[in-house]
Amino acid sequence: MNDGTLQVERQNASLRIQVEEKLRQAIAEGRFRPGDRLIERELCALIGVGRTSIREALRQLEAEGLVTSYPHRGPVVTLITYEEADQLYKVRAILEGFAGQQFAERGSEVEIRALAKAVEEFERAVNAGSSAILATAKNAFYDCLMSGSGNIFARQMLTSLHNRINLLRMTSMNQPGRLLHSLSEIKEIAAAIEARDALRAQAACKLHIEKAAKVALEYLMQNVGSPRT
């Protein structure tokens, strides 16, 4: 039986996905920072869509943990606590270490070349100094890393973690000296994978996340508050 109740409006779904991606990108770039209110009418004017599309996109981002809705205040970009960030980075280090190891062992030559190109793009972004280009280039690098691991479940979990980490990524990379260290670290990841050295790749991925975590957690301790004791 087909009564049409399960059919979808493809054009509307495509528009919603585009709005979601625009908002995710704005958060990743630091255009909307943790604690910022997301006012529907302003977002409608900014993105050029109606309130229905904005509301649907905000609901999805809320499900991903990027947005939190409060009574009498509405949706805001989620404020991540020290404890949450610490937990996120620890799990991410384990998963990305695994992804790097798997990439070195199983990745194709095409995927290795794509990773090298992503590193080059990130280096260009570092030299350009644009937050928007940096966020896009860093996400492209991680996308290559996850794809090259060949593990769809690790990719799904890391994608979810990256969405949350985007709340802190620009904060971390904007700290003095961090950007150049980050570039050096991802070059080491790519070199280890190209050499097919699985243990080296795993260690390089974990070190990269641990260094980023240290910077982000120090920032949170100074600006948000110290962890519970």
XYZ file of C-alpha atoms in Angstrom:
229
model
C 0.000 0.000 0.000
C 1.282 3.450 -0.897
C -0.754 6.377 0.420
C 2.089 8.862 0.032
C 2.431 9.594 3.764
C 6.108 8.609 3.796
C 7.081 10.711 0.820
C 9.305 13.721 1.393
C 9.732 17.082 -0.248
C 13.212 16.745 -1.713
C 13.664 20.440 -2.333
C 12.723 21.346 1.240
C 15.022 18.668 2.674
C 17.896 19.961 0.562
C 17.267 23.507 1.769
C 17.189 22.397 5.418
C 20.506 20.568 5.001
C 22.062 23.655 3.439
C 20.872 25.816 6.339
C 22.227 23.296 8.865
C 25.604 23.321 7.147
C 25.725 27.124 7.028
C 25.049 27.311 10.763
C 27.581 24.571 11.572
C 30.171 26.420 9.512
C 29.424 29.727 11.242
C 29.905 28.064 14.634
C 33.107 26.314 13.505
C 34.515 29.617 12.224
C 33.696 31.376 15.495
C 31.153 33.702 13.898
C 28.695 32.423 16.493
C 30.472 31.761 19.770
C 29.452 29.640 22.759
C 26.768 31.511 24.693
C 25.619 33.609 21.721
C 21.856 33.777 21.215
C 20.580 32.530 17.875
C 17.661 34.819 17.075
C 15.371 33.465 14.384
C 14.574 36.715 12.603
C 18.251 37.656 12.442
C 19.187 34.233 11.076
C 16.401 34.467 8.486
C 17.795 37.770 7.241
C 21.385 36.555 7.374
C 20.831 33.287 5.505
C 17.895 34.360 3.355
C 15.403 31.649 4.275
C 12.136 31.428 6.183
C 11.621 30.677 9.865
C 10.575 27.076 9.212
C 13.966 26.233 7.687
C 15.781 27.992 10.524
C 13.758 26.183 13.194
C 14.314 22.782 11.576
C 18.048 23.423 11.303
C 18.272 24.589 14.920
C 16.468 21.451 16.091
C 19.031 19.305 14.286
C 21.946 21.253 15.722
C 20.380 20.930 19.165
C 20.259 17.143 18.684
C 23.980 17.269 17.836
C 24.771 19.262 20.972
C 25.840 22.419 19.139
C 22.790 24.400 20.236
C 20.964 24.504 23.584
C 17.472 25.949 24.035
C 16.513 27.706 27.253
C 13.053 28.812 28.448
C 12.449 32.550 27.953
C 15.786 32.877 26.140
C 15.575 30.582 23.148
C 18.408 28.783 21.364
C 22.033 29.655 22.079
C 25.336 28.203 20.937
C 26.157 25.554 23.517
C 28.562 26.457 26.287
C 30.891 23.521 26.773
C 32.165 22.892 30.292
C 35.697 21.991 31.294
C 34.621 18.470 32.256
C 32.797 17.910 28.966
C 35.747 19.179 26.936
C 38.159 16.972 28.862
C 36.007 13.918 28.195
C 35.525 14.795 24.517
C 39.226 15.196 23.857
C 40.128 11.957 25.653
C 37.684 9.918 23.587
C 38.713 11.734 20.421
C 42.397 10.943 21.033
C 41.588 7.244 21.249
C 39.410 7.226 18.124
C 41.710 9.367 15.990
C 44.706 7.316 17.074
C 42.821 4.261 15.837
C 41.875 6.046 12.602
C 45.499 6.984 11.930
C 46.655 3.439 12.596
C 44.029 1.970 10.295
C 44.786 4.511 7.575
C 48.483 3.597 7.632
C 47.645 -0.089 7.399
C 44.726 -0.034 4.966
C 44.524 3.315 3.181
C 44.865 3.409 -0.593
C 47.480 5.416 -2.449
C 44.699 7.678 -3.710
C 43.583 8.363 -0.140
C 47.162 9.062 0.944
C 47.561 11.596 -1.872
C 44.257 13.198 -0.868
C 45.530 13.512 2.712
C 48.757 15.121 1.518
C 46.744 17.607 -0.534
C 44.583 18.390 2.514
C 47.749 19.149 4.502
C 48.920 21.501 1.747
C 45.550 23.263 1.788
C 45.746 23.655 5.551
C 49.238 25.138 5.275
C 47.940 27.661 2.734
C 45.088 28.487 5.096
C 47.552 29.036 7.946
C 49.493 31.475 5.782
C 46.287 33.228 4.684
C 45.160 33.694 8.282
C 41.418 33.532 7.512
C 39.255 31.847 10.164
C 36.762 30.660 7.544
C 39.458 29.109 5.345
C 41.190 27.574 8.376
C 38.037 25.875 9.626
C 37.235 24.494 6.177
C 40.784 23.255 5.598
C 41.064 21.603 9.020
C 37.721 19.856 8.558
C 38.852 18.649 5.116
C 41.980 17.141 6.688
C 39.951 15.278 9.301
C 37.508 14.117 6.629
C 40.389 12.570 4.685
C 41.756 10.967 7.840
C 38.417 9.403 8.710
C 37.770 8.220 5.154
C 41.208 6.662 4.907
C 40.670 4.641 8.078
C 38.009 2.620 6.255
C 35.957 2.205 9.441
C 32.445 3.603 9.088
C 31.690 3.377 12.802
C 34.825 5.261 13.822
C 33.877 7.862 11.211
C 30.352 8.229 12.610
C 31.590 8.626 16.175
C 34.340 11.048 15.203
C 31.936 13.146 13.140
C 29.735 13.541 16.207
C 32.740 14.463 18.357
C 34.052 16.919 15.771
C 30.713 18.710 15.724
C 31.090 19.338 19.437
C 34.813 20.101 19.241
C 34.030 22.785 16.657
C 32.783 24.829 19.609
C 36.389 25.011 20.795
C 38.524 24.543 17.692
C 38.947 28.177 16.713
C 39.543 29.080 20.358
C 42.354 26.528 20.454
C 43.905 27.510 17.112
C 43.747 31.222 17.948
C 45.999 30.836 20.974
C 49.529 32.199 20.383
C 51.755 29.692 18.599
C 49.138 26.948 18.437
C 48.431 27.217 14.720
C 52.017 26.543 13.639
C 52.295 23.655 16.104
C 49.041 22.238 14.737
C 50.424 22.409 11.201
C 53.601 20.614 12.255
C 51.579 17.915 14.016
C 49.311 17.133 11.063
C 52.340 17.032 8.756
C 53.765 14.349 11.037
C 50.465 12.426 10.882
C 50.505 12.508 7.077
C 54.198 11.523 6.929
C 53.626 8.536 9.231
C 50.662 7.362 7.189
C 52.563 7.771 3.918
C 55.396 5.681 5.429
C 52.814 3.018 6.374
C 54.035 3.205 9.974
C 50.845 2.382 11.863
C 52.197 2.845 15.389
C 53.840 6.149 14.486
C 50.609 7.359 12.878
C 48.595 6.347 15.943
C 51.015 8.150 18.263
C 51.059 11.261 16.050
C 47.260 11.467 16.004
C 47.014 11.068 19.764
C 49.729 13.663 20.376
C 47.964 16.146 18.088
C 44.722 15.821 20.050
C 46.472 15.922 23.419
C 48.243 19.170 22.459
C 44.980 20.729 21.232
C 43.241 19.574 24.423
C 45.893 21.175 26.627
C 45.412 24.559 24.968
C 41.618 24.377 24.958
C 41.384 23.235 28.585
C 43.742 25.970 29.745
C 41.556 28.509 27.955
C 38.414 27.114 29.572
C 39.991 27.146 33.017
C 40.959 30.811 32.630
C 37.776 32.053 30.981
C 34.970 29.737 32.066
C 36.046 28.338 35.387
C 38.124 25.610 36.931
C 36.996 21.964 36.941
C 35.100 20.484 39.852
C 37.251 19.131 42.642
